[in-house]
Amino acid sequence: MSPFLSGVLQMLALIAALALAYRPLGDYMARVYSSDKHLRVEKWIYKAIGANPDAEMRWPAYLRGVLAFSAVCVLFLYGLQRLQGSLPGSLGFVSIDPDQAFNTAASFVSNTNWQSYYGEQAMGHVVQTGGLAVQNFVSAAVGIAVAVALVRGFTRSRTGELGNFWADLVRGVVRILLPISVIGAIILVSCGAIQNFAGIHQVGQFMGGSQQWNGGAVASQEVIKELGTNGGGYFNANSAHPFENPNGFTNLFEIFLILLIPFSLTRTFGRIVGSLKQGYAILGTMATIWVGFVLLMWATEFAGHGPAFEAAGGAMEGKETRFGIGASSIFAVSTTLTSTGAVDSFHSSYTGLGGGITMLGMMLGEIAPGGVGSGLYGMLIMAIIAVFIAGLMVGRTPEYLGKKISTREIKLAACYILVTPALVLCFTAAAMALDTPANSMTNSGAHGFSEVLYAYTSGANNNGSAFAGLNADTPWFNTTIGLAMLLGRFVPMVFVLALAGSLAEQTPVPKTAGTLRTEKPLFTGLLVGTIVIITGLTYFPALALGPLAEGLAS
């Protein structure tokens, strides 16, 4: 079977699996966030943290809950790393340096999981399971909670109440992420992923000699890193490591986990707002961009020129032979169009244009289908922008889901879409202008610039993947990328929740003959065009200096 045909068959199998899970999971999540009943274990948690899950919150209170909880998580994870040398199960690893501990704490709490360290050579069992794995759950639940709050903003009227953050957080972990993760971990273990608390031991090599490996609760962390669109690997090789991703089936299963909740949340959205067609319109937009990016990636990676490329069937450098070009390309596109950042191949070794595609996927705002929760609220923000543009063209006050998009709403939406580009471009410019950051690049010219641009794009968009040709374990990069991750995660949430509160205070506007039909394919096309044009206008100069220059020169 040809590599291309193998990739096509795997993509069709993936789409079929996602289609089968879409309706039941989407409906289930809608019931979870619409229920007024609490499980017994949830009541214990509320009592322990002193929260009243039935108290409605306006957007400032909801935001304070998000920020306070996340700040405590950053401090806890930072302290856990700094004390690692004194903790049991540390495997002899010393405490993490302050700048790297800050970077890692910011990374996992912001759902980025950027890693400037070698996981198997730095983190012991307690930090991995009690720190990093826990943040994989709660950071994903925070993203879903904010998305649900925005959806409630469309459904409620004459009130600024958006629900209860603590109830949304706990339900996301207990009722959604934990059950799926248990099943997923069992599947990964049965397929060869490791799950233990073994110490460091010697492993023989095929060519003679040996190297040291440590065990760990890898399968359980692997499943939540993909399901929660987190991305941080137990090992430095991430999902290319056979202990994390043993074979072709587990590779496809992990892609399925990455896309499962973000795509299914569009069904949840449609169910809560009372129009499944609205959910299908958002799903269609996400799917169009995702499929288009996969096809573009295949075109760049399979169409290699020269004897070496022809012998390998395409650009195989940096890719695992057990996955091949087709599956590796699907993984790369899926992980950069979501806020996952897990990798099963070396993105720096992709063709120049292929590397640009991974960067562009993050620059879109990771909304196709995006991160858990963040993809949905990012897409809804873009839908508001698209409705506003359509309103300008016909001279009519724009409306979306029965709510008027006035000056206040469009300002909040505009601020949302400007945050991450400002962070990416400003930090990249500063890094390129200073001597010390530039010395971290292992490549010069366009590819070296792409390494730095990719790093800040990944950090500010809460992705976490890297070109891996950049030495990011320096005080400059640990600090600035850490700041980019925190600002890129929580500043947009301020605008999302403020927008949700503004929408919830409005009185619904009845449909008229002039109302834009946002559930139709025409709107899906408008939304796709809006996303691509806005991203292109924002990032095209930077892309022209890096991946485009490299790709056109090769």
Coordinates of C-alpha atoms in Angstrom, one line a residue:
M1 CA 0.0 0.0 0.0
S2 CA 1.3 3.4 -0.9
P3 CA 2.1 5.9 1.9
F4 CA -0.5 8.3 0.5
L5 CA -3.3 5.7 0.3
S6 CA -2.5 4.7 3.9
G7 CA -2.8 8.3 5.0
V8 CA -6.2 8.6 3.3
L9 CA -7.6 5.5 4.8
Q10 CA -6.4 6.5 8.3
M11 CA -8.0 9.9 7.8
L12 CA -11.3 8.3 6.8
A13 CA -11.3 6.0 9.8
L14 CA -10.6 9.0 12.0
I15 CA -13.5 11.0 10.6
A16 CA -15.8 8.0 11.0
A17 CA -14.8 7.5 14.6
L18 CA -15.3 11.2 15.4
A19 CA -18.7 11.2 13.6
L20 CA -19.9 8.2 15.8
A21 CA -18.8 10.0 19.0
Y22 CA -20.1 13.4 18.0
R23 CA -23.8 13.1 18.9
P24 CA -23.7 11.1 22.2
L25 CA -20.7 13.0 23.7
G26 CA -22.0 16.4 22.6
D27 CA -25.5 15.8 24.0
Y28 CA -24.0 14.3 27.2
M29 CA -21.9 17.4 27.8
A30 CA -24.9 19.6 27.3
R31 CA -26.7 17.7 30.0
V32 CA -23.7 18.0 32.3
Y33 CA -23.7 21.8 32.1
S34 CA -27.4 22.2 32.2
S35 CA -28.2 19.9 35.2
D36 CA -29.1 21.4 38.5
K37 CA -28.2 18.2 40.4
H38 CA -24.8 17.4 42.0
L39 CA -23.1 14.1 42.4
R40 CA -22.1 13.0 45.9
V41 CA -18.4 13.3 45.2
E42 CA -19.0 16.7 43.8
K43 CA -20.7 17.8 47.0
W44 CA -17.7 16.6 49.0
I45 CA -15.4 18.7 46.8
Y46 CA -17.6 21.8 47.1
K47 CA -17.7 21.4 50.9
A48 CA -13.9 21.0 51.0
I49 CA -13.2 24.2 49.0
G50 CA -16.1 26.1 50.6
A51 CA -18.0 26.8 47.4
N52 CA -21.7 27.2 46.9
P53 CA -22.4 25.5 43.5
D54 CA -25.9 26.9 43.2
A55 CA -24.9 30.5 43.5
E56 CA -25.1 32.3 40.2
M57 CA -22.2 34.5 39.2
R58 CA -22.0 37.6 37.1
W59 CA -19.0 37.8 34.7
P60 CA -16.7 39.7 37.1
A61 CA -17.2 37.1 39.8
Y62 CA -16.8 34.2 37.3
L63 CA -13.6 35.8 36.1
R64 CA -12.3 36.2 39.7
G65 CA -12.9 32.5 40.2
V66 CA -11.0 31.6 37.0
L67 CA -8.0 33.9 37.9
A68 CA -7.9 33.0 41.6
F69 CA -8.0 29.3 40.9
S70 CA -5.3 29.5 38.2
A71 CA -3.1 31.7 40.4
V72 CA -3.2 29.2 43.2
C73 CA -2.4 26.4 40.7
V74 CA 0.7 28.4 39.4
L75 CA 2.0 28.9 43.0
F76 CA 1.4 25.2 43.9
L77 CA 3.1 23.8 40.8
Y78 CA 6.0 26.2 41.2
G79 CA 6.5 25.3 44.8
L80 CA 6.2 21.5 44.0
Q81 CA 9.0 21.8 41.5
R82 CA 11.2 23.9 43.8
L83 CA 10.8 21.3 46.5
Q84 CA 11.3 18.2 44.2
G85 CA 14.7 17.3 45.7
S86 CA 13.1 16.8 49.1
L87 CA 10.1 14.8 47.9
P88 CA 9.7 11.0 47.8
G89 CA 9.8 9.4 44.4
S90 CA 12.0 12.2 43.0
L91 CA 14.2 9.5 41.3
G92 CA 17.3 11.5 42.5
F93 CA 16.4 14.6 40.5
V94 CA 17.2 17.9 42.0
S95 CA 14.9 20.8 42.4
I96 CA 14.0 22.8 39.3
D97 CA 15.7 26.1 38.7
P98 CA 13.5 29.2 39.4
D99 CA 13.1 30.4 35.8
Q100 CA 12.3 26.9 34.5
A101 CA 9.9 26.2 37.4
F102 CA 8.1 29.4 36.6
N103 CA 8.0 28.5 32.9
T104 CA 6.7 25.0 33.6
A105 CA 4.1 26.2 36.1
A106 CA 2.8 28.9 33.7
S107 CA 2.8 26.3 30.9
F108 CA 0.7 23.6 32.5
V109 CA -1.7 26.0 34.2
S110 CA -2.4 27.8 31.0
N111 CA -3.1 24.5 29.1
T112 CA 0.0 25.1 27.0
N113 CA 2.4 22.4 28.2
W114 CA 5.5 24.0 26.6
Q115 CA 8.5 22.1 27.9
S116 CA 12.0 23.6 28.0
Y117 CA 13.3 20.5 29.8
Y118 CA 13.8 16.7 29.2
G119 CA 10.9 15.1 31.0
E120 CA 12.6 11.8 31.8
Q121 CA 15.7 13.7 33.1
A122 CA 14.1 16.3 35.2
M123 CA 10.8 15.4 36.8
G124 CA 10.2 12.7 39.4
H125 CA 7.0 10.8 40.0
V126 CA 5.4 13.2 42.4
V127 CA 5.8 16.2 40.2
Q128 CA 4.7 14.3 37.1
T129 CA 1.5 12.8 38.7
G130 CA 0.7 15.2 41.5
G131 CA 1.6 18.3 39.7
L132 CA 1.6 18.1 35.9
A133 CA -1.1 15.5 35.4
V134 CA -3.5 17.2 37.8
Q135 CA -3.0 20.5 35.8
N136 CA -3.8 18.6 32.6
F137 CA -7.3 17.9 34.0
V138 CA -8.1 21.2 35.7
S139 CA -6.7 23.5 33.0
A140 CA -8.8 21.8 30.4
A141 CA -11.9 22.0 32.6
V142 CA -11.3 25.8 33.0
G143 CA -11.3 26.2 29.2
I144 CA -14.6 24.3 28.9
A145 CA -16.1 26.3 31.8
V146 CA -15.3 29.6 30.0
A147 CA -16.8 28.4 26.8
V148 CA -20.0 27.3 28.5
A149 CA -20.2 30.7 30.2
L150 CA -20.1 32.4 26.8
V151 CA -22.7 30.0 25.4
R152 CA -25.0 30.9 28.4
G153 CA -24.5 34.5 27.5
F154 CA -26.3 33.9 24.2
T155 CA -29.2 32.0 25.9
R156 CA -29.9 34.3 28.9
S157 CA -31.6 37.7 28.8
R158 CA -31.9 40.7 31.1
T159 CA -29.4 39.2 33.5
G160 CA -25.6 39.2 33.8
E161 CA -25.5 35.8 35.4
L162 CA -23.4 33.1 33.7
G163 CA -23.6 30.1 36.0
N164 CA -21.2 29.0 38.7
F165 CA -17.5 28.6 37.9
W166 CA -16.8 26.1 40.7
A167 CA -19.7 23.9 39.6
D168 CA -18.6 24.1 35.9
L169 CA -15.0 23.3 36.9
V170 CA -15.8 20.3 39.0
R171 CA -18.3 18.8 36.6
G172 CA -15.9 19.1 33.7
V173 CA -13.3 17.1 35.6
V174 CA -15.5 14.6 37.4
R175 CA -18.2 13.9 34.8
I176 CA -16.3 14.3 31.5
L177 CA -12.5 14.2 31.6
L178 CA -11.9 11.5 34.3
P179 CA -14.3 8.8 32.9
I180 CA -13.0 9.2 29.3
S181 CA -9.4 9.2 30.6
V182 CA -9.8 6.0 32.5
I183 CA -11.1 4.2 29.5
G184 CA -8.4 5.8 27.2
A185 CA -5.6 4.8 29.6
I186 CA -6.7 1.2 29.7
I187 CA -6.7 1.2 25.8
L188 CA -3.2 2.6 25.7
V189 CA -1.8 0.2 28.3
S190 CA -3.3 -2.7 26.4
C191 CA -1.6 -1.5 23.3
G192 CA 1.9 -1.2 24.9
A193 CA 2.1 2.2 26.7
I194 CA 3.7 1.8 30.1
Q195 CA 2.0 2.6 33.4
N196 CA 4.2 2.1 36.5
F197 CA 6.3 3.9 39.1
A198 CA 9.6 2.1 38.3
G199 CA 12.9 3.8 39.0
I200 CA 15.7 4.5 36.6
H201 CA 17.0 1.3 34.8
Q202 CA 19.3 0.4 32.0
V203 CA 17.8 -0.3 28.5
G204 CA 19.8 -2.1 25.8
Q205 CA 20.2 -0.7 22.4
F206 CA 20.0 -2.5 19.0
M207 CA 23.5 -1.4 18.0
G208 CA 25.0 -2.3 21.4
G209 CA 25.5 -0.4 24.6
S210 CA 22.7 0.9 26.8
Q211 CA 21.0 4.0 28.0
Q212 CA 19.0 4.9 31.1
W213 CA 15.2 5.2 31.2
N214 CA 12.8 5.7 34.1
G215 CA 9.3 4.4 34.3
G216 CA 6.2 6.4 35.2
A217 CA 2.4 6.7 35.0
V218 CA 2.8 7.3 31.3
A219 CA -0.5 6.0 29.8
S220 CA -2.7 7.9 32.2
Q221 CA -0.9 11.1 31.6
E222 CA -0.7 10.5 27.9
V223 CA -4.5 10.2 27.5
I224 CA -5.3 13.4 29.4
K225 CA -2.6 15.3 27.6
E226 CA -4.4 14.5 24.4
L227 CA -8.0 14.6 25.6
G228 CA -7.5 17.9 27.4
T229 CA -5.5 19.3 24.4
N230 CA -2.5 19.8 26.8
G231 CA 0.4 18.2 25.0
G232 CA 3.3 17.9 27.5
G233 CA 5.1 14.6 27.1
Y234 CA 6.4 12.3 29.9
F235 CA 9.5 11.9 27.7
N236 CA 11.3 14.5 25.7
A237 CA 10.4 12.7 22.4
N238 CA 6.8 13.2 23.4
S239 CA 4.3 11.2 21.3
A240 CA 7.1 9.9 19.1
H241 CA 8.4 7.9 22.0
P242 CA 7.3 4.2 21.9
F243 CA 6.5 4.2 25.7
E244 CA 3.9 7.0 25.0
N245 CA 2.8 6.0 21.5
P246 CA 3.7 2.4 20.7
N247 CA 2.2 1.8 17.2
G248 CA 0.1 3.0 14.4
F249 CA -3.2 2.3 16.1
T250 CA -2.3 4.2 19.3
N251 CA -1.1 7.1 17.1
L252 CA -4.6 7.3 15.4
F253 CA -6.3 6.9 18.8
E254 CA -4.3 9.8 20.2
I255 CA -5.3 12.0 17.3
F256 CA -8.9 10.9 17.9
L257 CA -8.6 12.0 21.6
I258 CA -7.2 15.4 20.5
L259 CA -10.1 16.2 18.3
L260 CA -12.9 14.5 20.3
I261 CA -14.1 17.1 22.7
P262 CA -13.4 20.2 20.6
F263 CA -15.5 18.9 17.7
S264 CA -18.2 17.5 20.0
L265 CA -18.5 20.8 21.9
T266 CA -20.2 22.3 18.7
R267 CA -23.0 19.8 19.3
T268 CA -23.1 20.9 23.0
F269 CA -23.3 24.6 21.8
G270 CA -26.2 23.8 19.4
R271 CA -28.1 21.9 22.1
I272 CA -27.8 24.6 24.7
V273 CA -28.8 27.5 22.4
G274 CA -31.7 25.4 21.1
S275 CA -30.6 25.1 17.5
L276 CA -28.5 22.2 16.4
K277 CA -28.1 23.8 13.0
Q278 CA -26.1 26.6 14.6
G279 CA -23.8 23.9 16.0
Y280 CA -23.5 22.3 12.6
A281 CA -22.5 25.6 11.0
I282 CA -19.6 26.0 13.5
L283 CA -18.7 22.3 13.0
G284 CA -18.6 22.8 9.3
T285 CA -16.3 25.8 9.6
M286 CA -13.9 23.9 11.9
A287 CA -14.0 20.7 9.7
T288 CA -13.4 22.7 6.5
I289 CA -10.3 24.3 7.8
W290 CA -9.0 21.1 9.4
V291 CA -9.4 19.0 6.2
G292 CA -8.0 21.8 4.1
F293 CA -4.9 22.0 6.3
V294 CA -4.4 18.2 6.2
L295 CA -4.5 18.3 2.4
L296 CA -2.1 21.2 2.2
M297 CA 0.3 19.4 4.5
W298 CA 0.1 16.2 2.5
A299 CA 0.8 18.3 -0.7
T300 CA 4.0 19.7 0.8
E301 CA 5.3 16.5 2.5
F302 CA 4.5 14.0 -0.2
A303 CA 5.7 16.2 -3.1
G304 CA 9.4 16.1 -2.2
H305 CA 11.9 16.5 -5.1
G306 CA 15.1 14.6 -5.5
P307 CA 16.3 11.0 -5.2
A308 CA 16.2 10.9 -1.4
F309 CA 12.6 12.1 -1.2
E310 CA 11.5 9.8 -4.0
A311 CA 13.1 6.7 -2.4
A312 CA 11.4 7.5 0.9
G313 CA 8.0 8.3 -0.7
G314 CA 8.2 11.9 0.5
A315 CA 9.8 14.0 3.2
M316 CA 10.5 11.3 5.8
E317 CA 13.1 13.2 7.8
G318 CA 12.1 13.7 11.4
K319 CA 9.1 11.3 11.1
E320 CA 8.7 7.8 12.6
T321 CA 8.6 5.0 10.1
R322 CA 5.9 3.2 12.1
F323 CA 3.6 6.2 11.5
G324 CA 4.7 7.4 8.0
I325 CA 4.1 10.7 6.3
G326 CA 0.3 10.5 6.1
A327 CA -0.4 9.9 9.8
S328 CA 2.4 12.2 10.9
S329 CA 0.9 15.0 8.8
I330 CA -2.5 14.5 10.3
F331 CA -1.1 14.5 13.8
A332 CA 0.9 17.7 13.1
V333 CA -2.1 19.5 11.7
S334 CA -4.4 18.3 14.5
T335 CA -2.0 19.3 17.2
T336 CA -1.4 22.8 15.9
L337 CA -5.0 23.5 15.0
T338 CA -5.8 22.7 18.6
S339 CA -4.0 23.9 21.7
T340 CA -2.4 20.5 22.2
G341 CA 1.2 20.8 21.2
A342 CA 1.9 17.0 21.4
V343 CA 4.1 15.9 18.5
D344 CA 4.8 12.5 16.9
S345 CA 7.3 14.0 14.5
F346 CA 10.0 16.7 14.4
H347 CA 8.3 19.8 13.1
S348 CA 11.6 21.5 12.4
S349 CA 12.4 18.8 9.8
Y350 CA 9.2 19.4 7.8
T351 CA 9.6 21.1 4.5
G352 CA 9.7 24.9 4.7
L353 CA 6.1 25.3 3.6
G354 CA 5.1 22.4 5.9
G355 CA 6.5 24.1 8.9
G356 CA 4.7 27.3 7.8
I357 CA 1.4 25.3 7.8
T358 CA 1.9 24.2 11.4
M359 CA 2.6 27.8 12.4
L360 CA -0.4 29.2 10.5
G361 CA -2.6 26.6 12.3
M362 CA -1.7 28.2 15.6
M363 CA -1.9 31.7 14.2
L364 CA -5.5 31.1 13.2
G365 CA -6.2 31.1 17.0
E366 CA -6.4 27.4 17.2
I367 CA -10.1 27.3 16.5
A368 CA -10.4 24.4 14.0
P369 CA -11.4 22.7 16.2
G370 CA -9.2 24.4 18.7
G371 CA -8.4 23.6 22.3
V372 CA -10.9 22.1 24.8
G373 CA -13.3 25.0 25.4
S374 CA -10.9 27.6 23.9
G375 CA -11.6 26.5 20.4
L376 CA -15.3 27.0 20.8
Y377 CA -15.2 30.4 22.4
G378 CA -12.5 31.5 19.9
M379 CA -14.7 30.4 17.0
L380 CA -17.8 32.1 18.4
I381 CA -15.7 35.3 18.7
M382 CA -14.8 35.0 15.0
A383 CA -18.5 34.4 14.2
I384 CA -19.3 37.7 15.9
I385 CA -16.7 39.4 13.7
A386 CA -18.1 37.8 10.6
V387 CA -21.6 38.9 11.5
F388 CA -20.3 42.4 12.1
I389 CA -18.6 42.4 8.6
A390 CA -21.8 41.2 7.0
G391 CA -23.8 43.9 8.7
L392 CA -21.4 46.5 7.4
M393 CA -21.9 45.3 3.9
V394 CA -25.7 45.6 4.0
G395 CA -26.0 48.6 6.4
R396 CA -27.8 46.7 9.1
T397 CA -27.1 46.3 12.8
P398 CA -25.5 42.9 13.1
E399 CA -27.2 40.2 15.2
Y400 CA -26.0 36.7 16.2
L401 CA -28.3 34.1 17.9
G402 CA -30.8 36.8 18.7
K403 CA -28.4 39.2 20.3
K404 CA -27.4 42.6 18.8
I405 CA -23.7 43.1 18.2
S406 CA -23.2 46.7 19.2
T407 CA -20.2 48.8 19.8
R408 CA -19.4 47.2 23.2
E409 CA -19.5 43.7 21.8
I410 CA -17.4 44.4 18.8
K411 CA -14.8 46.2 20.9
L412 CA -14.5 43.2 23.2
A413 CA -14.3 40.8 20.2
A414 CA -11.6 43.0 18.6
C415 CA -9.5 43.1 21.7
Y416 CA -9.8 39.3 21.9
I417 CA -8.3 38.7 18.5
L418 CA -5.5 41.3 19.0
V419 CA -4.0 40.0 22.2
T420 CA -2.1 37.0 20.9
P421 CA -0.8 38.6 17.7
A422 CA 0.6 41.5 19.8
L423 CA 2.3 39.0 22.2
V424 CA 3.7 36.9 19.4
L425 CA 5.1 39.7 17.2
C426 CA 6.4 41.9 20.0
F427 CA 8.2 39.1 21.8
T428 CA 9.6 37.7 18.5
A429 CA 10.9 41.2 17.6
A430 CA 12.5 41.7 21.0
A431 CA 14.2 38.2 20.8
M432 CA 15.6 38.8 17.3
A433 CA 16.9 42.3 18.3
L434 CA 18.8 41.1 21.3
D435 CA 22.1 39.1 21.3
T436 CA 21.4 36.5 23.9
P437 CA 18.2 35.1 22.5
A438 CA 19.7 35.0 19.0
N439 CA 22.5 32.8 20.3
S440 CA 20.0 30.1 21.2
M441 CA 19.2 29.5 17.5
T442 CA 20.9 26.4 16.0
N443 CA 20.1 27.7 12.5
S444 CA 20.6 31.0 10.8
G445 CA 18.6 32.8 8.2
A446 CA 14.9 32.1 7.6
H447 CA 14.8 28.8 9.5
G448 CA 16.4 30.4 12.6
F449 CA 13.8 33.1 12.5
S450 CA 11.1 30.5 12.1
E451 CA 12.3 28.8 15.3
V452 CA 11.9 31.9 17.3
L453 CA 8.6 32.9 15.7
Y454 CA 7.2 29.3 16.2
A455 CA 8.2 29.4 19.9
Y456 CA 6.3 32.6 20.7
T457 CA 3.4 31.6 18.5
S458 CA 3.2 28.3 20.3
G459 CA 3.4 30.0 23.8
A460 CA 1.0 32.9 23.2
N461 CA -1.6 30.6 21.6
N462 CA -1.2 28.0 24.4
N463 CA -0.1 25.3 22.0
G464 CA 3.2 24.0 23.5
S465 CA 4.8 22.4 20.4
A466 CA 8.2 23.5 19.2
F467 CA 10.4 23.5 16.2
A468 CA 13.0 21.9 18.6
G469 CA 15.9 23.6 16.9
L470 CA 15.8 26.4 19.5
N471 CA 17.5 26.2 22.9
A472 CA 14.7 27.6 25.0
D473 CA 16.1 26.6 28.4
T474 CA 17.5 30.0 29.1
P475 CA 16.4 32.7 31.6
W476 CA 15.2 34.9 28.7
F477 CA 13.1 32.3 26.9
N478 CA 11.8 30.7 30.1
T479 CA 10.6 34.1 31.4
T480 CA 9.3 35.6 28.2
I481 CA 7.6 32.5 26.9
G482 CA 6.1 32.0 30.4
L483 CA 4.7 35.5 30.3
A484 CA 3.4 35.0 26.8
M485 CA 1.6 31.8 27.9
L486 CA -0.1 33.4 30.9
L487 CA -1.1 36.6 29.1
G488 CA -2.2 34.6 26.0
R489 CA -4.4 32.4 28.1
F490 CA -6.0 34.7 30.7
V491 CA -6.2 38.1 29.0
P492 CA -8.5 36.7 26.2
M493 CA -10.6 35.1 28.9
V494 CA -11.3 38.5 30.4
F495 CA -12.8 39.7 27.1
V496 CA -14.7 36.4 26.5
L497 CA -16.4 36.6 29.9
A498 CA -17.0 40.4 29.6
L499 CA -18.7 39.7 26.2
A500 CA -20.7 36.8 27.8
G501 CA -22.0 39.2 30.5
S502 CA -22.8 41.9 28.0
L503 CA -24.8 39.4 25.8
A504 CA -26.6 38.0 28.9
E505 CA -27.9 41.5 29.8
Q506 CA -29.5 42.0 26.4
T507 CA -33.1 41.4 25.5
P508 CA -33.4 38.9 22.6
V509 CA -34.1 40.4 19.2
P510 CA -36.8 38.6 17.1
K511 CA -35.8 37.3 13.7
T512 CA -36.9 39.3 10.7
A513 CA -36.6 38.9 6.9
G514 CA -33.3 40.8 7.1
T515 CA -31.7 38.7 9.8
L516 CA -28.5 36.9 8.6
R517 CA -29.1 33.1 8.5
T518 CA -26.0 32.0 10.5
E519 CA -26.9 28.3 10.3
K520 CA -26.6 28.2 6.5
P521 CA -23.5 27.1 4.4
L522 CA -23.2 30.7 3.1
F523 CA -22.3 31.9 6.6
T524 CA -19.9 29.0 7.0
G525 CA -18.1 30.2 3.9
L526 CA -18.1 33.8 5.2
L527 CA -16.7 32.6 8.5
V528 CA -13.9 30.6 6.9
G529 CA -13.0 33.6 4.8
T530 CA -13.0 36.0 7.8
I531 CA -10.7 33.7 9.8
V532 CA -8.2 33.3 6.9
I533 CA -8.2 37.0 5.9
I534 CA -7.8 38.3 9.4
T535 CA -4.9 35.9 10.2
G536 CA -3.3 36.5 6.8
L537 CA -3.3 40.3 7.3
T538 CA -1.9 40.0 10.8
Y539 CA 0.9 37.5 10.3
F540 CA 1.7 37.5 6.6
P541 CA 4.8 39.8 7.0
A542 CA 6.3 37.6 9.7
L543 CA 5.5 34.4 7.8
A544 CA 7.1 35.9 4.7
L545 CA 10.4 36.4 6.6
G546 CA 10.4 32.8 7.8
P547 CA 8.7 29.7 6.4
L548 CA 7.6 31.3 3.1
A549 CA 11.1 32.6 2.4
E550 CA 12.5 29.1 3.3
G551 CA 9.9 27.2 1.3
L552 CA 10.3 29.4 -1.9
A553 CA 14.1 29.1 -1.7
S554 CA 14.1 25.3 -1.5

